[in-house]
GROMACS .gro file of C-alpha atoms in nm:
model
  235
    1MET     CA    1  13.310  15.186   9.976
    2LYS     CA    2  13.251  15.440   9.698
    3HIS     CA    3  13.588  15.354   9.546
    4ARG     CA    4  13.500  14.982   9.535
    5PHE     CA    5  13.159  15.059   9.378
    6SER     CA    6  13.314  15.282   9.111
    7LEU     CA    7  13.576  15.018   9.027
    8ARG     CA    8  13.307  14.748   8.989
    9THR     CA    9  13.099  14.978   8.765
   10ALA     CA   10  13.400  15.055   8.552
   11LEU     CA   11  13.478  14.685   8.508
   12LEU     CA   12  13.120  14.615   8.400
   13LEU     CA   13  13.125  14.898   8.146
   14ALA     CA   14  13.461  14.782   8.014
   15SER     CA   15  13.330  14.427   7.977
   16LEU     CA   16  13.024  14.552   7.790
   17VAL     CA   17  13.235  14.762   7.553
   18LEU     CA   18  13.471  14.466   7.495
   19LEU     CA   19  13.171  14.240   7.417
   20LEU     CA   20  13.031  14.490   7.167
   21LEU     CA   21  13.370  14.528   6.997
   22THR     CA   22  13.409  14.149   6.979
   23LEU     CA   23  13.065  14.109   6.821
   24ASN     CA   24  13.142  14.386   6.575
   25ALA     CA   25  13.472  14.228   6.481
   26ALA     CA   26  13.303  13.893   6.431
   27ARG     CA   27  13.032  14.066   6.222
   28ILE     CA   28  12.749  13.934   6.443
   29PRO     CA   29  12.458  14.181   6.432
   30LEU     CA   30  12.285  14.273   6.754
   31THR     CA   31  11.947  14.206   6.589
   32VAL     CA   32  12.017  13.833   6.634
   33PHE     CA   33  11.995  13.873   7.012
   34ALA     CA   34  11.680  14.082   6.976
   35PHE     CA   35  11.522  13.802   6.771
   36LEU     CA   36  11.627  13.533   7.019
   37GLY     CA   37  11.496  13.742   7.307
   38GLY     CA   38  11.161  13.786   7.134
   39ALA     CA   39  11.129  13.413   7.061
   40LEU     CA   40  11.217  13.334   7.421
   41ALA     CA   41  10.956  13.580   7.545
   42ILE     CA   42  10.688  13.424   7.321
   43GLY     CA   43  10.775  13.073   7.443
   44VAL     CA   44  10.765  13.182   7.806
   45GLY     CA   45  10.433  13.353   7.738
   46PHE     CA   46  10.272  13.038   7.599
   47GLY     CA   47  10.409  12.829   7.886
   48THR     CA   48  10.288  13.064   8.156
   49GLN     CA   49   9.949  13.093   7.985
   50THR     CA   50   9.876  12.725   8.060
   51ILE     CA   51  10.005  12.760   8.417
   52ILE     CA   52   9.797  13.071   8.481
   53ARG     CA   53   9.485  12.908   8.331
   54ASN     CA   54   9.521  12.604   8.557
   55PHE     CA   55   9.597  12.828   8.855
   56ILE     CA   56   9.282  13.036   8.802
   57SER     CA   57   9.081  12.718   8.741
   58GLY     CA   58   9.210  12.582   9.071
   59LEU     CA   59   9.092  12.894   9.254
   60ILE     CA   60   8.746  12.857   9.097
   61VAL     CA   61   8.727  12.486   9.185
   62LEU     CA   62   8.826  12.559   9.546
   63MET     CA   63   8.574  12.843   9.577
   64GLU     CA   64   8.278  12.670   9.408
   65ARG     CA   65   8.344  12.335   9.584
   66GLN     CA   66   8.171  12.142   9.307
   67VAL     CA   67   8.454  11.888   9.331
   68GLN     CA   68   8.596  11.812   9.675
   69VAL     CA   69   8.839  11.568   9.832
   70GLY     CA   70   8.666  11.233   9.880
   71ASP     CA   71   8.422  11.274   9.590
   72THR     CA   72   8.393  10.995   9.334
   73ILE     CA   73   8.412  11.155   8.990
   74GLU     CA   74   8.451  11.069   8.624
   75VAL     CA   75   8.651  11.313   8.412
   76ASP     CA   76   8.865  11.293   8.100
   77GLY     CA   77   8.830  10.913   8.083
   78VAL     CA   78   8.936  10.864   8.447
   79THR     CA   79   8.697  10.739   8.718
   80GLY     CA   80   8.801  10.739   9.080
   81THR     CA   81   8.816  10.919   9.414
   82VAL     CA   82   8.954  11.272   9.449
   83GLU     CA   83   9.261  11.258   9.673
   84GLU     CA   84   9.387  11.618   9.645
   85VAL     CA   85   9.267  11.950   9.500
   86ASN     CA   86   9.562  12.186   9.457
   87LEU     CA   87   9.594  12.522   9.283
   88ARG     CA   88   9.735  12.385   8.955
   89SER     CA   89   9.611  12.025   8.942
   90SER     CA   90   9.406  11.764   9.127
   91THR     CA   91   9.485  11.400   9.205
   92VAL     CA   92   9.229  11.129   9.132
   93ARG     CA   93   9.289  10.771   9.247
   94ALA     CA   94   9.126  10.530   9.003
   95PHE     CA   95   8.953  10.213   9.120
   96ASP     CA   96   9.258  10.009   9.016
   97GLY     CA   97   9.479  10.212   9.253
   98VAL     CA   98   9.650  10.422   8.984
   99GLU     CA   99   9.672  10.794   9.061
  100ALA     CA  100   9.602  11.039   8.779
  101ILE     CA  101   9.710  11.405   8.785
  102ILE     CA  102   9.426  11.607   8.631
  103PRO     CA  103   9.486  11.974   8.533
  104ASN     CA  104   9.228  12.192   8.706
  105SER     CA  105   9.124  12.342   8.372
  106SER     CA  106   8.989  11.997   8.277
  107LEU     CA  107   8.753  12.013   8.576
  108LEU     CA  108   8.600  12.330   8.432
  109GLU     CA  109   8.624  12.281   8.057
  110ASN     CA  110   8.529  11.910   8.032
  111ARG     CA  111   8.218  11.727   8.143
  112VAL     CA  112   8.262  11.602   8.500
  113THR     CA  113   8.032  11.339   8.654
  114ASN     CA  114   8.032  11.364   9.033
  115TRP     CA  115   7.875  11.046   9.166
  116THR     CA  116   7.871  11.166   9.527
  117LYS     CA  117   7.818  11.541   9.504
  118SER     CA  118   7.490  11.561   9.697
  119ASP     CA  119   7.420  11.196   9.783
  120LEU     CA  120   7.651  10.915   9.886
  121ARG     CA  121   7.410  10.659   9.740
  122ILE     CA  122   7.394  10.548   9.381
  123ARG     CA  123   7.177  10.304   9.188
  124ARG     CA  124   7.331   9.996   9.030
  125VAL     CA  125   7.182   9.745   8.785
  126VAL     CA  126   7.289   9.379   8.765
  127LYS     CA  127   7.160   9.178   8.468
  128VAL     CA  128   7.073   8.808   8.484
  129GLY     CA  129   6.888   8.563   8.260
  130VAL     CA  130   6.688   8.254   8.361
  131ALA     CA  131   6.536   7.972   8.159
  132TYR     CA  132   6.198   8.013   7.995
  133GLY     CA  133   5.921   7.869   8.208
  134SER     CA  134   6.085   7.977   8.536
  135ASP     CA  135   5.863   8.112   8.813
  136LYS     CA  136   5.897   8.490   8.791
  137GLU     CA  137   5.804   8.541   9.155
  138LYS     CA  138   6.081   8.306   9.263
  139VAL     CA  139   6.324   8.503   9.046
  140ARG     CA  140   6.216   8.821   9.220
  141GLU     CA  141   6.253   8.660   9.563
  142ALA     CA  142   6.600   8.532   9.471
  143GLY     CA  143   6.711   8.876   9.349
  144ILE     CA  144   6.591   9.061   9.659
  145ALA     CA  145   6.745   8.798   9.890
  146ALA     CA  146   7.075   8.823   9.701
  147ALA     CA  147   7.074   9.202   9.724
  148LYS     CA  148   7.011   9.205  10.098
  149SER     CA  149   7.291   8.954  10.156
  150VAL     CA  150   7.551   9.195  10.011
  151GLU     CA  151   7.683   9.436  10.273
  152GLY     CA  152   7.637   9.796  10.162
  153THR     CA  153   7.300   9.752   9.989
  154MET     CA  154   7.071  10.038  10.088
  155SER     CA  155   6.710  10.003  10.203
  156GLY     CA  156   6.429  10.237  10.295
  157PRO     CA  157   6.163  10.438  10.112
  158GLY     CA  158   6.257  10.459   9.745
  159ARG     CA  159   6.574  10.261   9.806
  160GLU     CA  160   6.449   9.903   9.833
  161PRO     CA  161   6.606   9.650   9.592
  162ASP     CA  162   6.378   9.537   9.311
  163VAL     CA  163   6.379   9.292   9.018
  164TRP     CA  164   6.248   9.390   8.673
  165LEU     CA  165   6.168   9.170   8.374
  166VAL     CA  166   6.321   9.370   8.088
  167ARG     CA  167   6.346   9.146   7.780
  168PHE     CA  168   6.253   8.816   7.619
  169GLY     CA  169   6.596   8.697   7.508
  170ASP     CA  170   6.691   8.433   7.255
  171SER     CA  171   6.753   8.172   7.523
  172SER     CA  172   6.633   8.330   7.847
  173LEU     CA  173   6.401   8.565   8.031
  174ASP     CA  174   6.621   8.865   8.103
  175PHE     CA  175   6.587   9.037   8.441
  176GLU     CA  176   6.761   9.332   8.606
  177LEU     CA  177   6.838   9.347   8.976
  178VAL     CA  178   6.811   9.715   9.074
  179VAL     CA  179   6.985   9.817   9.397
  180TRP     CA  180   7.096  10.132   9.575
  181VAL     CA  181   7.445  10.102   9.717
  182SER     CA  182   7.640  10.301   9.973
  183ARG     CA  183   7.975  10.464   9.918
  184SER     CA  184   8.162  10.156  10.041
  185LEU     CA  185   8.056   9.973   9.723
  186LEU     CA  186   8.156  10.256   9.489
  187ILE     CA  187   8.528  10.200   9.531
  188SER     CA  188   8.540   9.898   9.300
  189PRO     CA  189   8.243   9.863   9.058
  190SER     CA  190   8.372   9.533   8.915
  191ARG     CA  191   8.407   9.376   9.258
  192THR     CA  192   8.062   9.504   9.358
  193ARG     CA  193   7.904   9.350   9.048
  194ALA     CA  194   8.086   9.021   9.120
  195ARG     CA  195   7.942   9.013   9.474
  196TYR     CA  196   7.586   9.051   9.347
  197LEU     CA  197   7.635   8.791   9.074
  198TRP     CA  198   7.780   8.546   9.328
  199ALA     CA  199   7.485   8.596   9.561
  200LEU     CA  200   7.238   8.576   9.271
  201GLU     CA  201   7.370   8.241   9.153
  202ASP     CA  202   7.341   8.099   9.506
  203GLU     CA  203   6.985   8.222   9.553
  204LEU     CA  204   6.869   8.105   9.209
  205ALA     CA  205   7.020   7.761   9.260
  206ALA     CA  206   6.856   7.731   9.604
  207ARG     CA  207   6.516   7.781   9.437
  208GLY     CA  208   6.584   7.543   9.151
  209LEU     CA  209   6.608   7.821   8.890
  210ALA     CA  210   6.852   7.759   8.607
  211ILE     CA  211   7.065   8.004   8.410
  212PRO     CA  212   7.036   7.864   8.053
  213PHE     CA  213   7.305   7.802   7.796
  214PRO     CA  214   7.258   7.966   7.455
  215GLN     CA  215   7.045   7.741   7.235
  216ARG     CA  216   7.049   7.714   6.856
  217ASP     CA  217   6.817   7.500   6.641
  218LEU     CA  218   6.971   7.337   6.333
  219HIS     CA  219   6.732   7.235   6.055
  220LEU     CA  220   6.855   7.004   5.775
  221LYS     CA  221   6.669   6.936   5.452
  222SER     CA  222   6.647   6.582   5.323
  223GLY     CA  223   6.877   6.516   5.029
  224THR     CA  224   7.232   6.431   4.937
  225LEU     CA  225   7.519   6.597   5.122
  226ARG     CA  226   7.810   6.683   4.891
  227ILE     CA  227   8.148   6.818   4.995
  228GLU     CA  228   8.349   6.997   4.728
  229GLY     CA  229   8.664   7.194   4.796
  230GLY     CA  230   8.593   7.201   5.168
  231ASN     CA  231   8.241   7.340   5.118
  232ALA     CA  232   7.933   7.135   5.207
  233ARG     CA  233   7.595   7.161   5.037
  234VAL     CA  234   7.272   6.965   5.037
  235GLU     CA  235   7.117   6.861   4.703
   0.00000   0.00000   0.00000
């Protein structure tokens, strides 16, 4: 056993000496390998720095539990439901079904909006305009009836749907339907808004309330209309 170990050691030493002699004969300085080793060490250092930062961020996220699996969040331009929280990264499924891999450092360094951190309810606003002269009370009745017809609309103290008159528009009285919705309606905001608009149109039509088209008044002065070079003017 000792003989085999000594023979292997001798072969390694002989190979090392042969390598050094070959490099010397080829006039390749050993400082080249020292430089390459240093550059490699720097590159590995920068790479592991990012990994370690995300790893530590993951530990903090898991301990603080500010973001948990099942939460609906908005971070780094992505809005969706948290599917996984791992040590290095987290997976967020957007409302269109696309999964985004978010580095955990982004959950600490960027602004994160957690829609469901302490409450699974959230307020939504749906805008609608009706013709001038419409009965405002009927508009309010139509809005509340539409809200209650959509499954997932919350009710109770401080959570009842309401209708606000917010602006006198160019062609319409502008209202906002204010509702509190449950988590089931947070999965797809566009689909949720479409449901309320669908119900609103039905309820407004049932009460004879019209959604107006944009109106523009055109005033012409009396005179002669001349067209020159494709341009029209009144004289």
